[in-house]
mmCIF file of C-alpha atoms and ligand atoms in Angstrom:
data_model
loop_
_atom_site.group_PDB
_atom_site.id
_atom_site.type_symbol
_atom_site.label_atom_id
_atom_site.label_comp_id
_atom_site.label_asym_id
_atom_site.label_seq_id
_atom_site.Cartn_x
_atom_site.Cartn_y
_atom_site.Cartn_z
ATOM 1 C CA MET A 1374 -17.832 -9.910 -4.782
ATOM 2 C CA ALA A 1375 -14.260 -10.564 -4.684
ATOM 3 C CA ARG A 1376 -11.914 -7.862 -5.881
ATOM 4 C CA ARG A 1377 -10.237 -8.612 -9.140
ATOM 5 C CA LYS A 1378 -6.424 -8.360 -9.166
ATOM 6 C CA TYR A 1379 -5.157 -5.266 -11.029
ATOM 7 C CA VAL A 1380 -1.637 -4.927 -12.410
ATOM 8 C CA VAL A 1381 -0.555 -1.668 -13.857
ATOM 9 C CA GLY A 1382 2.728 -0.656 -15.582
ATOM 10 C CA ASN A 1383 4.004 2.914 -15.171
ATOM 11 C CA TRP A 1384 6.436 3.680 -17.892
ATOM 12 C CA LYS A 1385 7.363 6.903 -16.459
ATOM 13 C CA MET A 1386 9.447 8.952 -19.020
ATOM 14 C CA ASN A 1387 10.468 5.972 -21.018
ATOM 15 C CA GLY A 1388 9.378 4.657 -24.348
ATOM 16 C CA LEU A 1389 9.496 5.710 -27.981
ATOM 17 C CA THR A 1390 7.274 4.283 -30.733
ATOM 18 C CA ALA A 1391 9.742 1.297 -31.038
ATOM 19 C CA ALA A 1392 8.506 0.154 -27.701
ATOM 20 C CA LEU A 1393 4.787 -0.373 -28.896
ATOM 21 C CA GLY A 1394 5.705 -4.006 -29.733
ATOM 22 C CA GLU A 1395 6.354 -4.703 -25.985
ATOM 23 C CA ALA A 1396 2.896 -3.113 -25.165
ATOM 24 C CA GLN A 1397 1.277 -5.415 -27.776
ATOM 25 C CA ALA A 1398 2.929 -8.410 -26.293
ATOM 26 C CA ILE A 1399 1.981 -7.332 -22.746
ATOM 27 C CA PHE A 1400 -1.655 -6.871 -23.738
ATOM 28 C CA ALA A 1401 -1.670 -10.217 -25.588
ATOM 29 C CA ALA A 1402 -0.579 -11.982 -22.459
ATOM 30 C CA ALA A 1403 -3.181 -10.061 -20.625
ATOM 31 C CA GLY A 1404 -5.766 -11.544 -22.792
ATOM 32 C CA GLU A 1405 -4.661 -15.007 -21.823
ATOM 33 C CA ASN A 1406 -4.832 -14.140 -18.043
ATOM 34 C CA LYS A 1407 -8.472 -13.076 -18.031
ATOM 35 C CA GLY A 1408 -8.761 -13.081 -14.149
ATOM 36 C CA VAL A 1409 -6.448 -10.075 -14.054
ATOM 37 C CA ASP A 1410 -6.964 -6.396 -15.040
ATOM 38 C CA VAL A 1411 -4.021 -5.076 -16.716
ATOM 39 C CA ALA A 1412 -3.278 -1.492 -17.737
ATOM 40 C CA LEU A 1413 -0.199 0.432 -18.918
ATOM 41 C CA CYS A 1414 0.520 4.086 -18.361
ATOM 42 C CA PRO A 1415 2.984 5.289 -20.821
ATOM 43 C CA PRO A 1416 4.282 8.762 -21.473
ATOM 44 C CA PHE A 1417 1.521 11.070 -23.012
ATOM 45 C CA THR A 1418 3.124 10.796 -26.496
ATOM 46 C CA LEU A 1419 2.469 7.093 -26.630
ATOM 47 C CA ILE A 1420 -1.076 6.918 -25.222
ATOM 48 C CA GLY A 1421 -2.824 7.300 -28.479
ATOM 49 C CA PRO A 1422 -0.353 5.131 -30.472
ATOM 50 C CA MET A 1423 -0.597 2.365 -27.875
ATOM 51 C CA ILE A 1424 -4.383 2.434 -28.094
ATOM 52 C CA SER A 1425 -4.169 2.135 -31.734
ATOM 53 C CA ALA A 1426 -1.540 -0.700 -31.575
ATOM 54 C CA ALA A 1427 -3.686 -2.620 -28.900
ATOM 55 C CA PRO A 1428 -7.292 -1.872 -29.489
ATOM 56 C CA GLY A 1429 -9.552 -2.285 -26.461
ATOM 57 C CA ALA A 1430 -6.532 -2.278 -23.949
ATOM 58 C CA ALA A 1431 -6.558 -0.154 -20.737
ATOM 59 C CA VAL A 1432 -4.027 2.730 -21.334
ATOM 60 C CA GLY A 1433 -3.718 5.678 -19.213
ATOM 61 C CA GLY A 1434 -1.805 8.703 -18.272
ATOM 62 C CA GLN A 1435 0.624 9.255 -15.368
ATOM 63 C CA ASP A 1436 -0.783 12.720 -14.448
ATOM 64 C CA CYS A 1437 -3.346 15.154 -15.411
ATOM 65 C CA HIS A 1438 -4.160 18.916 -14.606
ATOM 66 C CA ALA A 1439 -7.045 19.712 -12.260
ATOM 67 C CA ALA A 1440 -8.471 22.088 -14.773
ATOM 68 C CA ALA A 1441 -10.418 21.019 -17.772
ATOM 69 C CA SER A 1442 -8.541 23.511 -20.164
ATOM 70 C CA GLY A 1443 -6.796 26.783 -19.936
ATOM 71 C CA ALA A 1444 -3.544 28.650 -19.888
ATOM 72 C CA PHE A 1445 -1.215 25.872 -18.362
ATOM 73 C CA THR A 1446 1.563 25.405 -20.832
ATOM 74 C CA GLY A 1447 2.736 21.836 -20.944
ATOM 75 C CA SER A 1448 0.009 20.287 -19.045
ATOM 76 C CA VAL A 1449 -2.691 17.748 -20.105
ATOM 77 C CA ALA A 1450 -6.204 17.802 -18.850
ATOM 78 C CA ALA A 1451 -8.244 14.784 -17.911
ATOM 79 C CA PRO A 1452 -10.897 15.260 -20.671
ATOM 80 C CA MET A 1453 -8.066 15.358 -23.198
ATOM 81 C CA LEU A 1454 -6.947 11.888 -21.996
ATOM 82 C CA ALA A 1455 -10.460 10.584 -22.302
ATOM 83 C CA ASP A 1456 -10.762 12.070 -25.661
ATOM 84 C CA ILE A 1457 -7.880 10.070 -27.133
ATOM 85 C CA GLY A 1458 -9.249 6.909 -25.488
ATOM 86 C CA ALA A 1459 -7.325 6.604 -22.170
ATOM 87 C CA SER A 1460 -9.379 4.879 -19.525
ATOM 88 C CA LEU A 1461 -7.330 5.670 -16.389
ATOM 89 C CA VAL A 1462 -4.680 8.125 -14.877
ATOM 90 C CA ILE A 1463 -2.180 7.984 -12.116
ATOM 91 C CA VAL A 1464 -2.395 10.923 -9.718
ATOM 92 C CA GLY A 1465 -0.197 11.679 -6.827
ATOM 93 C CA HIS A 1466 2.808 9.653 -7.738
ATOM 94 C CA SER A 1467 5.636 10.403 -5.309
ATOM 95 C CA GLU A 1468 7.733 11.511 -8.205
ATOM 96 C CA ARG A 1469 5.144 14.230 -8.882
ATOM 97 C CA ARG A 1470 4.589 14.948 -5.127
ATOM 98 C CA GLU A 1471 8.247 15.371 -4.466
ATOM 99 C CA GLY A 1472 9.653 16.466 -7.786
ATOM 100 C CA PHE A 1473 6.798 18.957 -8.795
ATOM 101 C CA GLY A 1474 5.723 19.971 -5.303
ATOM 102 C CA GLU A 1475 2.158 18.438 -5.508
ATOM 103 C CA SER A 1476 0.269 18.722 -2.174
ATOM 104 C CA ASP A 1477 -2.633 16.505 -1.071
ATOM 105 C CA ALA A 1478 -4.977 19.263 -2.092
ATOM 106 C CA ASP A 1479 -3.502 19.129 -5.644
ATOM 107 C CA VAL A 1480 -3.784 15.405 -5.798
ATOM 108 C CA LYS A 1481 -7.350 15.605 -4.668
ATOM 109 C CA ALA A 1482 -8.333 18.241 -7.261
ATOM 110 C CA LYS A 1483 -6.694 16.119 -9.909
ATOM 111 C CA ALA A 1484 -8.484 12.907 -8.869
ATOM 112 C CA GLY A 1485 -11.775 14.737 -8.929
ATOM 113 C CA ALA A 1486 -11.000 16.102 -12.401
ATOM 114 C CA ALA A 1487 -10.143 12.671 -13.635
ATOM 115 C CA LEU A 1488 -13.262 11.088 -12.213
ATOM 116 C CA ALA A 1489 -15.509 13.895 -13.704
ATOM 117 C CA ALA A 1490 -13.811 13.157 -17.071
ATOM 118 C CA GLY A 1491 -15.027 9.587 -16.827
ATOM 119 C CA LEU A 1492 -11.483 8.174 -16.220
ATOM 120 C CA SER A 1493 -10.571 5.700 -13.501
ATOM 121 C CA VAL A 1494 -8.025 6.772 -11.106
ATOM 122 C CA ILE A 1495 -4.993 5.238 -9.259
ATOM 123 C CA LEU A 1496 -4.136 7.552 -6.447
ATOM 124 C CA CYS A 1497 -0.579 6.968 -4.962
ATOM 125 C CA VAL A 1498 0.451 7.297 -1.366
ATOM 126 C CA GLY A 1499 3.667 6.432 0.407
ATOM 127 C CA GLU A 1500 6.248 7.552 2.977
ATOM 128 C CA PRO A 1501 9.844 8.447 2.690
ATOM 129 C CA ARG A 1502 12.467 6.493 4.277
ATOM 130 C CA GLU A 1503 13.016 8.642 7.398
ATOM 131 C CA VAL A 1504 9.363 8.451 8.138
ATOM 132 C CA ARG A 1505 9.430 4.629 7.949
ATOM 133 C CA GLU A 1506 12.521 4.530 10.175
ATOM 134 C CA SER A 1507 10.924 6.668 12.754
ATOM 135 C CA GLY A 1508 7.877 4.529 13.062
ATOM 136 C CA GLY A 1509 5.545 7.212 11.528
ATOM 137 C CA ALA A 1510 4.720 5.322 8.200
ATOM 138 C CA ALA A 1511 0.986 4.565 9.028
ATOM 139 C CA ASP A 1512 0.221 8.068 10.267
ATOM 140 C CA TYR A 1513 1.870 9.704 7.294
ATOM 141 C CA VAL A 1514 0.110 7.498 4.635
ATOM 142 C CA LEU A 1515 -3.223 7.805 6.399
ATOM 143 C CA ALA A 1516 -2.936 11.558 6.424
ATOM 144 C CA GLN A 1517 -2.159 11.446 2.747
ATOM 145 C CA ILE A 1518 -5.418 9.552 2.177
ATOM 146 C CA ALA A 1519 -7.358 11.995 4.341
ATOM 147 C CA GLY A 1520 -5.968 14.949 2.336
ATOM 148 C CA SER A 1521 -6.112 13.437 -1.159
ATOM 149 C CA LEU A 1522 -9.275 11.211 -1.452
ATOM 150 C CA PRO A 1523 -11.941 13.040 -3.297
ATOM 151 C CA GLY A 1524 -15.180 13.502 -1.307
ATOM 152 C CA ASP A 1525 -17.545 11.633 -3.528
ATOM 153 C CA PHE A 1526 -16.587 8.945 -5.904
ATOM 154 C CA ASP A 1527 -17.375 5.613 -7.473
ATOM 155 C CA PRO A 1528 -15.188 3.181 -5.533
ATOM 156 C CA ALA A 1529 -15.005 0.965 -8.503
ATOM 157 C CA ARG A 1530 -13.077 3.628 -10.351
ATOM 158 C CA LEU A 1531 -10.709 4.637 -7.688
ATOM 159 C CA ALA A 1532 -7.778 2.537 -6.647
ATOM 160 C CA ILE A 1533 -5.050 3.380 -4.028
ATOM 161 C CA ALA A 1534 -1.415 2.459 -4.722
ATOM 162 C CA TYR A 1535 0.707 2.299 -1.635
ATOM 163 C CA GLU A 1536 4.234 2.934 -2.694
ATOM 164 C CA PRO A 1537 6.820 3.462 0.050
ATOM 165 C CA ILE A 1538 9.134 6.087 -1.616
ATOM 166 C CA TRP A 1539 12.311 4.306 -0.340
ATOM 167 C CA ALA A 1540 11.198 1.190 -2.275
ATOM 168 C CA ILE A 1541 10.643 2.716 -5.735
ATOM 169 C CA GLY A 1542 13.370 1.795 -8.068
ATOM 170 C CA THR A 1543 15.740 0.785 -5.420
ATOM 171 C CA GLY A 1544 15.264 -2.993 -5.202
ATOM 172 C CA LEU A 1545 14.304 -2.634 -1.530
ATOM 173 C CA VAL A 1546 10.817 -3.877 -0.491
ATOM 174 C CA PRO A 1547 9.018 -3.854 2.853
ATOM 175 C CA THR A 1548 8.379 -7.108 4.533
ATOM 176 C CA VAL A 1549 5.302 -8.811 3.439
ATOM 177 C CA GLY A 1550 3.989 -8.345 6.992
ATOM 178 C CA ASP A 1551 4.625 -4.639 6.741
ATOM 179 C CA VAL A 1552 2.934 -4.394 3.474
ATOM 180 C CA ALA A 1553 -0.201 -6.296 4.830
ATOM 181 C CA ALA A 1554 -0.352 -4.067 7.865
ATOM 182 C CA MET A 1555 -0.207 -0.934 5.848
ATOM 183 C CA HIS A 1556 -2.856 -2.087 3.405
ATOM 184 C CA GLY A 1557 -5.127 -3.032 6.370
ATOM 185 C CA ALA A 1558 -4.730 0.328 7.871
ATOM 186 C CA ILE A 1559 -5.435 1.979 4.434
ATOM 187 C CA ARG A 1560 -8.677 -0.015 4.084
ATOM 188 C CA ALA A 1561 -9.826 0.776 7.518
ATOM 189 C CA LYS A 1562 -9.158 4.488 6.791
ATOM 190 C CA LEU A 1563 -11.059 4.250 3.478
ATOM 191 C CA GLY A 1564 -13.945 2.702 5.526
ATOM 192 C CA GLU A 1565 -13.853 5.700 7.881
ATOM 193 C CA GLN A 1566 -13.882 8.153 4.988
ATOM 194 C CA ALA A 1567 -15.895 6.546 2.331
ATOM 195 C CA GLY A 1568 -17.915 3.811 4.094
ATOM 196 C CA GLY A 1569 -17.450 0.231 4.534
ATOM 197 C CA SER A 1570 -19.140 -0.829 1.337
ATOM 198 C CA ALA A 1571 -16.874 1.533 -0.746
ATOM 199 C CA ALA A 1572 -13.823 0.250 1.209
ATOM 200 C CA GLY A 1573 -14.647 -3.284 0.461
ATOM 201 C CA THR A 1574 -14.791 -2.498 -3.307
ATOM 202 C CA MET A 1575 -11.742 -0.324 -3.681
ATOM 203 C CA ARG A 1576 -8.628 -2.064 -4.836
ATOM 204 C CA ILE A 1577 -5.252 -1.226 -3.011
ATOM 205 C CA LEU A 1578 -2.203 -1.849 -5.046
ATOM 206 C CA TYR A 1579 1.383 -2.269 -3.781
ATOM 207 C CA GLY A 1580 4.162 -0.622 -5.634
ATOM 208 C CA GLY A 1581 7.929 -0.382 -5.231
ATOM 209 C CA SER A 1582 10.444 -2.670 -6.800
ATOM 210 C CA VAL A 1583 7.920 -5.406 -7.805
ATOM 211 C CA ASN A 1584 9.502 -8.045 -10.091
ATOM 212 C CA ALA A 1585 8.917 -11.548 -11.297
ATOM 213 C CA GLU A 1586 10.746 -12.996 -8.310
ATOM 214 C CA ASN A 1587 8.788 -11.260 -5.559
ATOM 215 C CA ALA A 1588 5.455 -10.645 -7.164
ATOM 216 C CA ALA A 1589 3.651 -13.797 -5.936
ATOM 217 C CA GLU A 1590 4.690 -13.156 -2.271
ATOM 218 C CA LEU A 1591 3.700 -9.408 -2.490
ATOM 219 C CA LEU A 1592 0.544 -10.015 -4.329
ATOM 220 C CA GLY A 1593 -0.486 -12.673 -1.888
ATOM 221 C CA ALA A 1594 -0.178 -10.455 1.090
ATOM 222 C CA GLY A 1595 -3.406 -9.488 3.034
ATOM 223 C CA ASP A 1596 -5.399 -6.700 1.424
ATOM 224 C CA VAL A 1597 -3.132 -6.428 -1.613
ATOM 225 C CA ASP A 1598 -5.303 -6.322 -4.704
ATOM 226 C CA GLY A 1599 -2.462 -5.830 -7.255
ATOM 227 C CA ALA A 1600 0.614 -3.989 -8.148
ATOM 228 C CA LEU A 1601 1.855 -0.709 -9.653
ATOM 229 C CA VAL A 1602 4.988 -1.611 -11.416
ATOM 230 C CA GLY A 1603 7.751 0.815 -12.721
ATOM 231 C CA GLY A 1604 10.868 -0.619 -14.148
ATOM 232 C CA ALA A 1605 9.672 -4.177 -14.562
ATOM 233 C CA SER A 1606 6.831 -3.084 -16.756
ATOM 234 C CA LEU A 1607 8.951 -1.778 -19.639
ATOM 235 C CA THR A 1608 9.268 -5.235 -21.335
ATOM 236 C CA ALA A 1609 6.995 -8.082 -21.786
ATOM 237 C CA GLY A 1610 9.750 -10.370 -20.530
ATOM 238 C CA LYS A 1611 9.735 -8.782 -17.166
ATOM 239 C CA PHE A 1612 6.122 -7.668 -16.802
ATOM 240 C CA VAL A 1613 4.197 -10.745 -18.123
ATOM 241 C CA PRO A 1614 5.465 -13.029 -15.155
ATOM 242 C CA ILE A 1615 4.031 -10.437 -12.820
ATOM 243 C CA ILE A 1616 0.605 -10.706 -14.514
ATOM 244 C CA GLU A 1617 0.837 -14.463 -14.420
ATOM 245 C CA ALA A 1618 1.674 -14.314 -10.665
ATOM 246 C CA ALA A 1619 -1.397 -12.286 -10.186
ATOM 247 C CA ALA A 1620 -3.546 -14.731 -12.098
ATOM 248 C CA ALA A 1621 -2.236 -17.638 -10.264
ATOM 249 C CA LEU A 1622 -3.397 -16.268 -6.737
HETATM 250 C C1 PEP B 764 6.609 3.332 -9.513
HETATM 251 O O1 PEP B 764 7.292 4.322 -9.929
HETATM 252 O O2 PEP B 764 5.417 3.426 -9.483
HETATM 253 C C2 PEP B 764 7.266 2.082 -9.150
HETATM 254 C C3 PEP B 764 6.603 1.203 -8.401
HETATM 255 O O3 PEP B 764 8.536 1.976 -9.655
HETATM 256 P P1 PEP B 764 9.551 0.524 -9.537
HETATM 257 O O4 PEP B 764 8.667 -0.580 -9.815
HETATM 258 O O5 PEP B 764 10.539 0.789 -10.531
HETATM 259 O O6 PEP B 764 10.028 0.576 -8.116
#
């Protein structure tokens, strides 16, 4: 079966309750583009209010702790996200890996905890600029997959987001050929680790400076099943054209 396109917004540490109207407009547009799965991952504080403002919408977290509960001040556990109605969570975003020192093993534990709690997972990988420039991007990303993919999982509930770090929030994007090559390499690696049937089911998203202008080209690249979008997901005006571009493919 063909993989459905998947467009996910990562609001990062942006958004007060006044932004819920944007989410409502985004999910209204998603309802008109039924061929595309759309989700938003706002800050923890907005998850519950966003679900109340847009009942039935796919809303998720940007991180979770690997433990189900305990003395981890400031952290949020996967069962807590599920409890308030979240349906997904991002793990291993480069801003967590780099800014908070998360290792592949940490990301793997978080992904496992999220799946056990019934959430879907978007597991991020991506190389820094110097690795891309030295020609080591594929080795780097495939090692991240090897280290952070849980051992046993439902492939329909785990998507990979390939996000070159140097493309996040910079306006720089890899060539479409480079994106297609990396996504192809990731799918082959998933086949080795999880089996060909799982690899054929799993969605691989591209992330890094996706916007209304480049979405059609990037989303149309080989083995690209959707996009993880930061800055351009904060308003309906910028995000809806990306959803529409996915729907038109
Ligand atoms: C992201 O942070 O996941 C991201 C892709 O950000 P941006 O779209 O702003 O580059």
